[in-house]
Amino acid sequence: MMAKADLQPVIIGAGPAGIRAAQVLVKAGLRPIVLDEGLRAGGQIYRQPLIDDGRSYAKRYGSEASKAKALHETFEALRPAIDYHPESLVWNISPSGDTRFLDVMSNGHYRRIECSELIVASGATDRVLPFACWTTPGVYTLGASQTALKAQGVTIGNKLVFMGSGPLLYLVAWQYMKAGAKVVAVLDTAPFKAKWHLAQLALHAPRIVALGMFYAMQLRLAGVKTIYNARPDSIVGKDHVEGIRYHIQGKSGVKTLTCDALAYGFALRPETQLADLAGCDFEFNSRDRAWLPVRDTQGQSSEQGVYLAGDGSGIAGADAAEISGELAALALLQKRGLATDSNRITALQKAHQKIVTERDLLEKAFPFPRDWFETVSPDVTLCRCEEVTVGEALNAISGGSIREINRLKALSRVGMGRCQGRMCTAAATELLSSQLQIDALELGRLRAQAPVKPVPLGFGAMQQADEPAGKVVS
């Protein structure tokens, strides 16, 4: 074990939060280790192609082109002053006194890194809910469809339907339309009346509302149908998507849209597993309908030396992620006794709170469909990894006096698969909440387990005690 003073600070994630955190630490004379799952920095929102494909920033990022370009250039300038490890998955964190050991898979090799200061900027992923035939080839999450467009420069289909709730729904549909794909319709699961909340948001964030109206108007002018209060019935097609059947909530009759791909999602879900393994306390967030790690206004978690930044600690968007990354790094510097600008910290905290307030209003315009499981049949797959159906989960609930999400996992195997519940926990929680008619807060949270993401079979055998920290083991 290395002396605490000799350990480098570690940043997990090289999205907006991680990049800004690294920038602050480097400016203070520190040399952080930056661990990034991606091949190139930028995170999901500013994802770069695997290789340069000739597309301009404007073509790839639209209205956010200048922000993406600035952030990428900032990171490239930092490269000589940091230890950057792309394609590196942190799959476990083991606390040990005042330090922590990170188990990392880098390019197929095992590495263990010891640190006493850790900034977790793990980002977020799509929140999905099951419906009939949702595992049919040709069904994608909104995030996956956006990744295909940004990173590979390809579309997931030629004739598409987008479904779900959240501002990402309209943004990705617009991006696909601009890329030349035929967008048939946007199935918004929220009622039209919810959009009146945007009028209140316009008083706080007129640019956000103006952009959203621009995307919606462009889609309408291109002949794209926008259908509100929609619910899916099933996918048409056995071996691949050929269409989608849907109905309007509260109305009779099922309609069909012909398409060769469907992209859907219900806003984002914070990736909190690493914060959990680091020992952080959690609290329930009603807006996100999720358990989030506790942090103060600068990003300090309940665990000394562990700082939280970006959407992994609460969904607020890319601008807020940059601010929270800077705040977390400044908190780290303060803990070291290094000089920081108190006025800068205050200004950042105010800016972050403003964005959070705007986000609260935005979420009201794109509400989560809490009544989802009222129309989902028992034969629908709930947990893809373990192939557990809604009916099997309901049988476990009725037969096991289940009132807690970990108990549901134990009796039904929901969340025991390769994804460790990352993709199905939100749905399982909503199912249990709906069945028991109690708030999700009362169901507790699914405890994180290593590995937080799939690793190869037999990978990650512990190092021998005499091997130095950080050594790569084949």
Coordinates of C-alpha atoms in Angstrom, one line a residue:
M1 CA 0.0 0.0 0.0
M2 CA 1.3 3.4 -1.0
A3 CA 1.6 6.4 1.3
K4 CA -1.6 8.5 1.1
A5 CA 0.4 11.6 0.2
D6 CA 1.9 9.9 -2.9
L7 CA -1.5 8.8 -4.4
Q8 CA -2.8 10.6 -7.4
P9 CA -6.4 11.8 -7.4
V10 CA -8.6 9.7 -9.6
I11 CA -11.5 10.8 -11.8
I12 CA -14.0 8.2 -13.2
G13 CA -15.5 9.5 -16.4
A14 CA -14.3 11.8 -19.1
G15 CA -17.6 13.5 -20.0
P16 CA -18.3 17.2 -19.2
A17 CA -18.0 16.7 -15.5
G18 CA -14.8 14.7 -15.6
I19 CA -13.1 17.0 -18.1
R20 CA -13.8 20.1 -16.0
A21 CA -12.7 18.4 -12.8
A22 CA -9.4 17.4 -14.5
Q23 CA -8.9 21.0 -15.8
V24 CA -9.2 22.4 -12.2
L25 CA -6.9 19.8 -10.7
V26 CA -4.2 20.3 -13.4
K27 CA -4.4 24.1 -13.0
A28 CA -3.7 23.6 -9.3
G29 CA -0.5 21.6 -10.1
L30 CA -2.0 18.1 -9.6
R31 CA -1.7 15.2 -12.0
P32 CA -5.0 13.2 -11.9
I33 CA -5.7 9.8 -13.3
V34 CA -8.7 9.9 -15.6
L35 CA -10.4 6.6 -16.3
D36 CA -12.9 6.6 -19.2
E37 CA -15.0 3.7 -20.6
G38 CA -15.0 5.5 -24.0
L39 CA -12.3 5.4 -26.6
R40 CA -12.4 9.2 -26.8
A41 CA -13.4 11.8 -24.3
G42 CA -16.7 13.7 -24.4
G43 CA -19.2 11.4 -22.6
Q44 CA -22.5 10.5 -24.2
I45 CA -23.7 14.1 -24.8
Y46 CA -20.5 15.1 -26.7
R47 CA -19.5 11.6 -27.9
Q48 CA -16.9 11.6 -30.6
P49 CA -16.7 9.2 -33.6
L50 CA -14.3 6.3 -33.2
I51 CA -12.3 7.8 -36.1
D52 CA -12.8 11.2 -37.7
D53 CA -15.3 10.8 -40.5
G54 CA -15.3 14.2 -42.1
R55 CA -18.5 15.5 -40.4
S56 CA -18.3 19.0 -39.0
Y57 CA -19.1 19.8 -35.4
A58 CA -22.3 21.5 -36.6
K59 CA -23.4 18.3 -38.4
R60 CA -22.7 16.1 -35.4
Y61 CA -23.8 18.2 -32.5
G62 CA -26.2 20.8 -33.9
S63 CA -26.9 23.7 -31.5
E64 CA -24.3 22.3 -29.0
A65 CA -21.4 22.3 -31.6
S66 CA -19.5 25.2 -30.0
K67 CA -19.7 23.6 -26.5
A68 CA -18.6 20.2 -27.8
K69 CA -15.7 21.6 -29.7
A70 CA -14.5 23.7 -26.7
L71 CA -14.7 20.7 -24.4
H72 CA -12.9 18.4 -26.7
E73 CA -10.1 21.0 -27.3
T74 CA -9.8 21.5 -23.5
F75 CA -9.3 17.8 -22.9
E76 CA -6.7 17.5 -25.7
A77 CA -4.8 20.3 -24.1
L78 CA -4.9 18.5 -20.8
R79 CA -3.6 15.2 -22.1
P80 CA 0.1 15.8 -21.4
A81 CA -0.7 16.8 -17.8
I82 CA -2.9 13.8 -16.8
D83 CA -2.7 10.0 -16.9
Y84 CA -5.6 9.2 -19.2
H85 CA -6.8 5.6 -19.6
P86 CA -9.5 5.3 -22.3
E87 CA -11.5 2.0 -22.7
S88 CA -11.1 1.5 -19.0
L89 CA -14.1 0.1 -17.0
V90 CA -14.1 0.5 -13.2
W91 CA -16.1 -2.5 -12.2
N92 CA -15.5 -2.5 -8.5
I93 CA -14.5 -0.2 -5.6
S94 CA -13.1 -1.6 -2.4
P95 CA -12.8 0.8 0.6
S96 CA -9.8 0.2 2.9
G97 CA -9.4 2.7 5.7
D98 CA -8.7 6.1 4.3
T99 CA -8.0 4.7 0.8
R100 CA -9.9 2.9 -1.9
F101 CA -8.9 0.2 -4.4
L102 CA -10.4 0.5 -7.9
D103 CA -10.6 -2.7 -9.9
V104 CA -10.3 -1.7 -13.6
M105 CA -10.5 -3.5 -16.9
S106 CA -8.3 -1.8 -19.4
N107 CA -8.1 -3.2 -22.9
G108 CA -8.7 -6.7 -21.6
H109 CA -6.2 -6.4 -18.8
Y110 CA -6.7 -6.2 -15.1
R111 CA -5.4 -3.2 -13.1
R112 CA -5.9 -2.2 -9.5
I113 CA -5.5 1.4 -8.6
E114 CA -5.2 2.8 -5.1
C115 CA -6.5 6.3 -4.3
S116 CA -7.5 8.4 -1.4
E117 CA -9.3 11.1 -3.5
L118 CA -11.9 10.1 -6.0
I119 CA -14.2 12.1 -8.2
V120 CA -17.1 9.9 -9.5
A121 CA -18.5 11.3 -12.8
S122 CA -20.1 8.1 -14.0
G123 CA -22.9 9.7 -16.0
A124 CA -26.3 8.3 -16.8
T125 CA -28.0 5.8 -19.1
D126 CA -31.5 5.3 -20.5
R127 CA -34.5 4.5 -18.3
V128 CA -36.7 1.9 -20.1
L129 CA -39.9 0.2 -19.3
P130 CA -41.1 -3.1 -20.8
F131 CA -43.9 -3.7 -23.3
A132 CA -44.9 -6.6 -25.6
C133 CA -42.0 -7.6 -27.9
W134 CA -39.7 -4.9 -26.7
T135 CA -36.7 -7.2 -27.1
T136 CA -37.4 -7.6 -30.9
P137 CA -34.3 -6.8 -33.0
G138 CA -34.8 -3.2 -34.3
V139 CA -35.9 -1.8 -30.9
Y140 CA -33.3 0.6 -29.4
T141 CA -33.0 3.0 -26.5
L142 CA -32.9 6.7 -27.4
G143 CA -29.3 6.8 -26.1
A144 CA -28.2 3.9 -28.2
S145 CA -29.8 5.4 -31.3
Q146 CA -28.0 8.7 -30.6
T147 CA -24.7 6.9 -30.1
A148 CA -25.0 5.2 -33.5
L149 CA -25.5 8.6 -35.1
K150 CA -22.8 10.4 -33.3
A151 CA -20.1 7.8 -33.0
Q152 CA -20.6 5.7 -36.1
G153 CA -22.4 8.1 -38.4
V154 CA -25.2 5.6 -39.1
T155 CA -28.9 5.4 -38.4
I156 CA -30.6 2.5 -36.7
G157 CA -33.1 2.2 -39.6
N158 CA -34.6 4.0 -42.5
K159 CA -38.2 4.5 -41.4
L160 CA -38.4 5.2 -37.6
V161 CA -40.7 5.8 -34.8
F162 CA -39.6 7.5 -31.6
M163 CA -41.4 6.9 -28.3
G164 CA -41.2 7.8 -24.7
S165 CA -41.0 11.0 -22.6
G166 CA -38.4 13.6 -22.0
P167 CA -36.6 16.3 -24.0
L168 CA -34.2 13.8 -25.5
L169 CA -37.2 12.2 -27.4
Y170 CA -37.7 15.2 -29.6
L171 CA -34.0 16.0 -29.9
V172 CA -33.0 12.6 -31.2
A173 CA -36.0 12.4 -33.6
W174 CA -34.9 15.8 -35.0
Q175 CA -31.3 14.6 -35.3
Y176 CA -32.4 11.6 -37.3
M177 CA -34.6 13.7 -39.5
K178 CA -31.7 16.0 -40.2
A179 CA -29.5 13.0 -41.0
G180 CA -31.8 11.9 -43.8
A181 CA -33.8 9.2 -42.1
K182 CA -37.6 9.0 -42.5
V183 CA -39.2 9.8 -39.1
V184 CA -42.8 8.5 -39.2
A185 CA -44.0 9.7 -35.8
V186 CA -43.1 10.7 -32.2
L187 CA -45.2 8.8 -29.6
D188 CA -45.1 11.0 -26.5
T189 CA -46.4 9.1 -23.5
A190 CA -47.1 12.4 -21.7
P191 CA -50.5 14.2 -22.2
F192 CA -50.4 17.4 -24.3
K193 CA -51.6 19.4 -21.3
A194 CA -48.4 18.7 -19.5
K195 CA -46.6 20.9 -22.1
W196 CA -48.2 24.0 -20.6
H197 CA -45.4 23.8 -17.9
L198 CA -43.0 24.9 -20.7
A199 CA -44.6 28.4 -20.4
Q200 CA -43.4 28.7 -16.8
L201 CA -40.0 27.3 -17.8
A202 CA -39.8 30.0 -20.6
L203 CA -39.6 32.6 -17.8
H204 CA -36.4 30.9 -16.4
A205 CA -34.8 29.4 -19.5
P206 CA -36.1 30.9 -22.7
R207 CA -33.3 29.3 -24.8
I208 CA -34.2 25.8 -23.8
V209 CA -37.9 26.3 -24.6
A210 CA -37.1 28.0 -27.9
L211 CA -34.9 25.1 -28.9
G212 CA -37.5 22.6 -28.0
M213 CA -40.2 24.5 -30.0
F214 CA -37.8 24.7 -32.9
Y215 CA -37.2 20.9 -32.9
A216 CA -41.0 20.2 -32.6
M217 CA -41.8 22.7 -35.4
Q218 CA -39.2 21.3 -37.8
L219 CA -40.5 17.8 -37.2
R220 CA -44.1 18.9 -37.9
L221 CA -43.1 20.8 -41.0
A222 CA -41.4 17.6 -42.2
G223 CA -44.7 15.7 -41.9
V224 CA -43.8 13.9 -38.6
K225 CA -46.8 13.0 -36.5
T226 CA -46.7 13.9 -32.8
I227 CA -49.1 11.7 -30.9
Y228 CA -49.6 12.5 -27.2
N229 CA -50.6 10.2 -24.3
A230 CA -49.6 7.2 -26.3
R231 CA -49.0 3.7 -25.0
P232 CA -47.5 0.8 -26.9
D233 CA -49.4 -2.4 -27.4
S234 CA -46.8 -4.5 -29.2
I235 CA -44.2 -4.6 -31.9
V236 CA -45.2 -5.8 -35.3
G237 CA -42.7 -8.3 -36.8
K238 CA -41.1 -11.5 -35.4
D239 CA -37.5 -11.5 -36.5
H240 CA -37.2 -7.7 -36.9
V241 CA -39.3 -4.6 -36.3
E242 CA -41.9 -4.0 -39.0
G243 CA -44.2 -1.7 -37.1
I244 CA -45.7 -0.8 -33.7
R245 CA -49.2 -1.0 -32.4
Y246 CA -50.3 1.6 -30.0
H247 CA -53.3 3.2 -28.3
I248 CA -54.2 6.6 -26.8
Q249 CA -54.5 6.3 -23.0
G250 CA -58.1 6.5 -22.0
K251 CA -59.4 5.9 -25.5
S252 CA -60.5 2.6 -27.3
G253 CA -58.9 1.3 -30.4
V254 CA -55.5 0.2 -31.5
K255 CA -53.5 1.9 -34.3
T256 CA -50.5 0.7 -36.2
L257 CA -47.5 2.6 -37.5
T258 CA -45.2 1.0 -40.1
C259 CA -41.5 1.3 -39.4
D260 CA -38.2 -0.7 -39.4
A261 CA -36.8 0.6 -36.1
L262 CA -38.1 2.0 -32.8
A263 CA -36.1 4.2 -30.4
Y264 CA -37.6 4.8 -27.0
G265 CA -36.8 5.8 -23.4
F266 CA -38.2 7.7 -20.4
A267 CA -35.5 10.3 -19.6
L268 CA -32.3 9.1 -18.0
R269 CA -31.3 7.1 -15.0
P270 CA -28.2 8.0 -13.0
E271 CA -25.4 5.4 -12.9
T272 CA -25.0 5.2 -9.1
Q273 CA -23.4 1.8 -8.6
L274 CA -19.8 3.0 -8.1
A275 CA -20.9 5.6 -5.5
D276 CA -22.7 2.7 -3.7
L277 CA -19.6 0.5 -3.7
A278 CA -17.5 3.5 -2.5
G279 CA -19.7 3.5 0.6
C280 CA -21.8 6.7 0.0
D281 CA -25.1 7.3 1.7
F282 CA -28.2 7.5 -0.5
E283 CA -31.5 9.3 -0.4
F284 CA -34.6 9.0 -2.5
N285 CA -35.3 11.7 -5.2
S286 CA -38.9 12.0 -6.1
R287 CA -38.3 13.8 -9.3
D288 CA -35.9 11.2 -10.7
R289 CA -37.8 8.4 -9.0
A290 CA -34.4 7.0 -8.0
W291 CA -32.1 6.7 -5.0
L292 CA -29.2 9.1 -5.4
P293 CA -26.0 9.4 -3.5
V294 CA -26.0 12.2 -0.9
R295 CA -23.7 15.2 -1.7
D296 CA -23.4 18.7 -0.5
T297 CA -23.5 21.8 -2.8
Q298 CA -19.8 21.3 -3.8
G299 CA -20.1 17.6 -4.5
Q300 CA -18.6 16.1 -1.3
S301 CA -20.3 12.8 -0.6
S302 CA -20.9 11.3 2.9
E303 CA -17.5 9.5 2.5
Q304 CA -14.4 11.5 3.0
G305 CA -12.3 11.8 -0.1
V306 CA -15.2 10.8 -2.4
Y307 CA -16.7 13.5 -4.6
L308 CA -19.7 13.3 -6.9
A309 CA -20.3 15.2 -10.2
G310 CA -22.5 15.1 -13.3
D311 CA -25.6 13.1 -14.0
G312 CA -24.4 10.1 -12.0
S313 CA -25.5 12.0 -8.9
G314 CA -28.7 13.5 -10.3
I315 CA -30.0 14.3 -13.8
A316 CA -29.4 18.0 -14.7
G317 CA -27.7 18.0 -18.1
A318 CA -24.4 18.8 -19.6
D319 CA -24.0 22.4 -18.5
A320 CA -24.8 21.4 -14.9
A321 CA -22.3 18.5 -15.2
E322 CA -19.5 20.9 -16.2
I323 CA -20.3 23.1 -13.2
S324 CA -20.5 20.2 -10.8
G325 CA -17.2 18.8 -12.1
E326 CA -15.5 22.0 -11.4
L327 CA -17.1 22.3 -7.9
A328 CA -16.0 18.8 -7.0
A329 CA -12.4 19.4 -8.0
L330 CA -12.4 22.7 -6.0
A331 CA -13.8 20.8 -2.9
L332 CA -10.9 18.4 -3.3
L333 CA -8.4 21.2 -3.4
Q334 CA -10.0 22.8 -0.3
K335 CA -9.6 19.5 1.5
R336 CA -5.9 19.5 0.6
G337 CA -5.6 23.0 2.0
L338 CA -4.8 24.5 -1.4
A339 CA -6.0 28.0 -2.4
T340 CA -9.4 28.3 -4.1
D341 CA -11.6 31.3 -5.1
S342 CA -14.6 31.5 -2.8
N343 CA -16.4 33.9 -5.1
R344 CA -16.0 31.5 -7.9
I345 CA -17.4 28.7 -5.8
T346 CA -20.4 30.8 -4.8
A347 CA -21.1 31.7 -8.4
L348 CA -20.9 28.1 -9.6
Q349 CA -23.3 27.0 -6.8
K350 CA -25.8 29.6 -7.8
A351 CA -25.5 28.7 -11.5
H352 CA -25.9 25.0 -10.7
Q353 CA -29.0 25.6 -8.5
K354 CA -30.6 27.7 -11.4
I355 CA -30.2 24.7 -13.8
V356 CA -31.6 22.3 -11.2
T357 CA -34.7 24.6 -10.8
E358 CA -35.1 24.7 -14.6
R359 CA -34.8 20.9 -14.7
D360 CA -37.6 20.5 -12.2
L361 CA -39.9 22.5 -14.4
L362 CA -38.8 20.6 -17.5
E363 CA -39.6 17.3 -15.9
K364 CA -43.2 18.5 -15.3
A365 CA -43.6 18.9 -19.0
F366 CA -42.4 15.4 -19.6
P367 CA -43.8 13.3 -16.7
F368 CA -42.9 9.7 -16.1
P369 CA -45.8 7.3 -17.0
R370 CA -46.6 6.0 -13.5
D371 CA -49.6 4.0 -14.8
W372 CA -47.4 2.0 -17.2
F373 CA -48.0 -1.4 -15.8
E374 CA -51.8 -1.1 -15.9
T375 CA -51.7 -2.1 -19.6
V376 CA -48.7 -4.5 -19.6
S377 CA -49.6 -8.2 -19.9
P378 CA -48.0 -10.9 -17.7
D379 CA -46.1 -12.6 -20.6
V380 CA -44.0 -9.5 -21.2
T381 CA -40.3 -9.8 -20.4
L382 CA -39.3 -7.7 -17.3
C383 CA -35.7 -8.8 -16.9
R384 CA -33.9 -9.6 -20.1
C385 CA -30.8 -11.1 -18.5
E386 CA -32.6 -13.6 -16.5
E387 CA -35.6 -13.9 -18.8
V388 CA -38.1 -13.1 -16.0
T389 CA -41.6 -12.1 -17.1
V390 CA -43.9 -9.6 -15.5
G391 CA -46.2 -12.6 -14.6
E392 CA -43.4 -14.4 -12.8
A393 CA -42.5 -11.3 -10.8
L394 CA -46.1 -10.8 -9.9
N395 CA -46.3 -14.5 -8.7
A396 CA -43.3 -13.9 -6.5
I397 CA -44.9 -10.7 -5.1
S398 CA -48.2 -12.4 -4.3
G399 CA -46.6 -15.5 -2.9
G400 CA -43.7 -14.0 -0.9
S401 CA -45.2 -11.0 1.0
I402 CA -42.6 -8.9 -0.9
R403 CA -42.5 -5.2 0.1
E404 CA -38.9 -4.4 -0.7
I405 CA -37.0 -4.4 -4.0
N406 CA -34.0 -6.6 -2.8
R407 CA -36.6 -9.2 -1.6
L408 CA -38.1 -9.2 -5.1
K409 CA -34.7 -9.8 -6.5
A410 CA -34.1 -12.7 -4.2
L411 CA -37.4 -14.5 -4.9
S412 CA -37.7 -13.8 -8.7
R413 CA -34.1 -13.3 -9.9
V414 CA -34.9 -9.9 -11.3
G415 CA -31.7 -8.0 -11.4
M416 CA -29.4 -11.0 -10.9
G417 CA -28.2 -11.1 -14.5
R418 CA -25.2 -9.6 -16.3
C419 CA -26.3 -6.0 -16.1
Q420 CA -26.7 -6.3 -12.3
G421 CA -30.1 -4.7 -12.4
R422 CA -28.9 -1.5 -14.2
M423 CA -31.6 -1.8 -16.9
C424 CA -34.5 -3.6 -15.1
T425 CA -34.5 -2.1 -11.6
A426 CA -36.5 1.0 -12.5
A427 CA -39.1 -1.2 -14.2
A428 CA -39.2 -3.7 -11.4
T429 CA -39.6 -0.9 -8.8
E430 CA -42.5 0.6 -10.7
L431 CA -44.1 -2.8 -11.0
L432 CA -43.8 -3.5 -7.3
S433 CA -45.0 0.0 -6.5
S434 CA -48.0 -0.4 -8.8
Q435 CA -48.9 -3.8 -7.4
L436 CA -48.7 -2.8 -3.7
Q437 CA -50.0 0.7 -4.4
I438 CA -47.3 2.3 -2.3
D439 CA -44.6 4.9 -3.2
A440 CA -41.3 3.8 -4.6
L441 CA -39.6 5.4 -1.6
E442 CA -41.0 2.7 0.6
L443 CA -39.4 -0.1 -1.5
G444 CA -35.8 0.6 -0.7
R445 CA -33.0 0.5 -3.2
L446 CA -31.3 -2.3 -5.0
R447 CA -27.8 -2.7 -3.5
A448 CA -25.0 -2.5 -6.0
Q449 CA -22.9 -5.6 -6.7
A450 CA -19.6 -6.0 -8.4
P451 CA -19.0 -6.2 -11.3
V452 CA -21.2 -3.2 -12.0
K453 CA -21.0 -4.0 -15.7
P454 CA -20.3 -7.3 -17.5
V455 CA -16.7 -8.5 -17.6
P456 CA -15.3 -11.6 -19.3
L457 CA -15.7 -14.9 -17.6
G458 CA -12.8 -15.6 -15.2
F459 CA -11.6 -12.1 -15.5
G460 CA -10.5 -10.0 -12.5
A461 CA -8.8 -12.6 -10.3
M462 CA -7.3 -10.7 -7.4
Q463 CA -3.7 -9.6 -7.5
Q464 CA -1.1 -11.4 -5.4
A465 CA -0.4 -9.5 -2.2
D466 CA 3.1 -8.6 -3.3
E467 CA 2.1 -7.0 -6.6
P468 CA 2.3 -3.2 -6.7
A469 CA -0.9 -1.2 -7.1
G470 CA -1.6 -0.2 -10.6
K471 CA 0.3 -3.0 -12.2
V472 CA -1.4 -4.5 -15.3
V473 CA -2.0 -8.2 -15.0
S474 CA -2.7 -10.2 -18.1

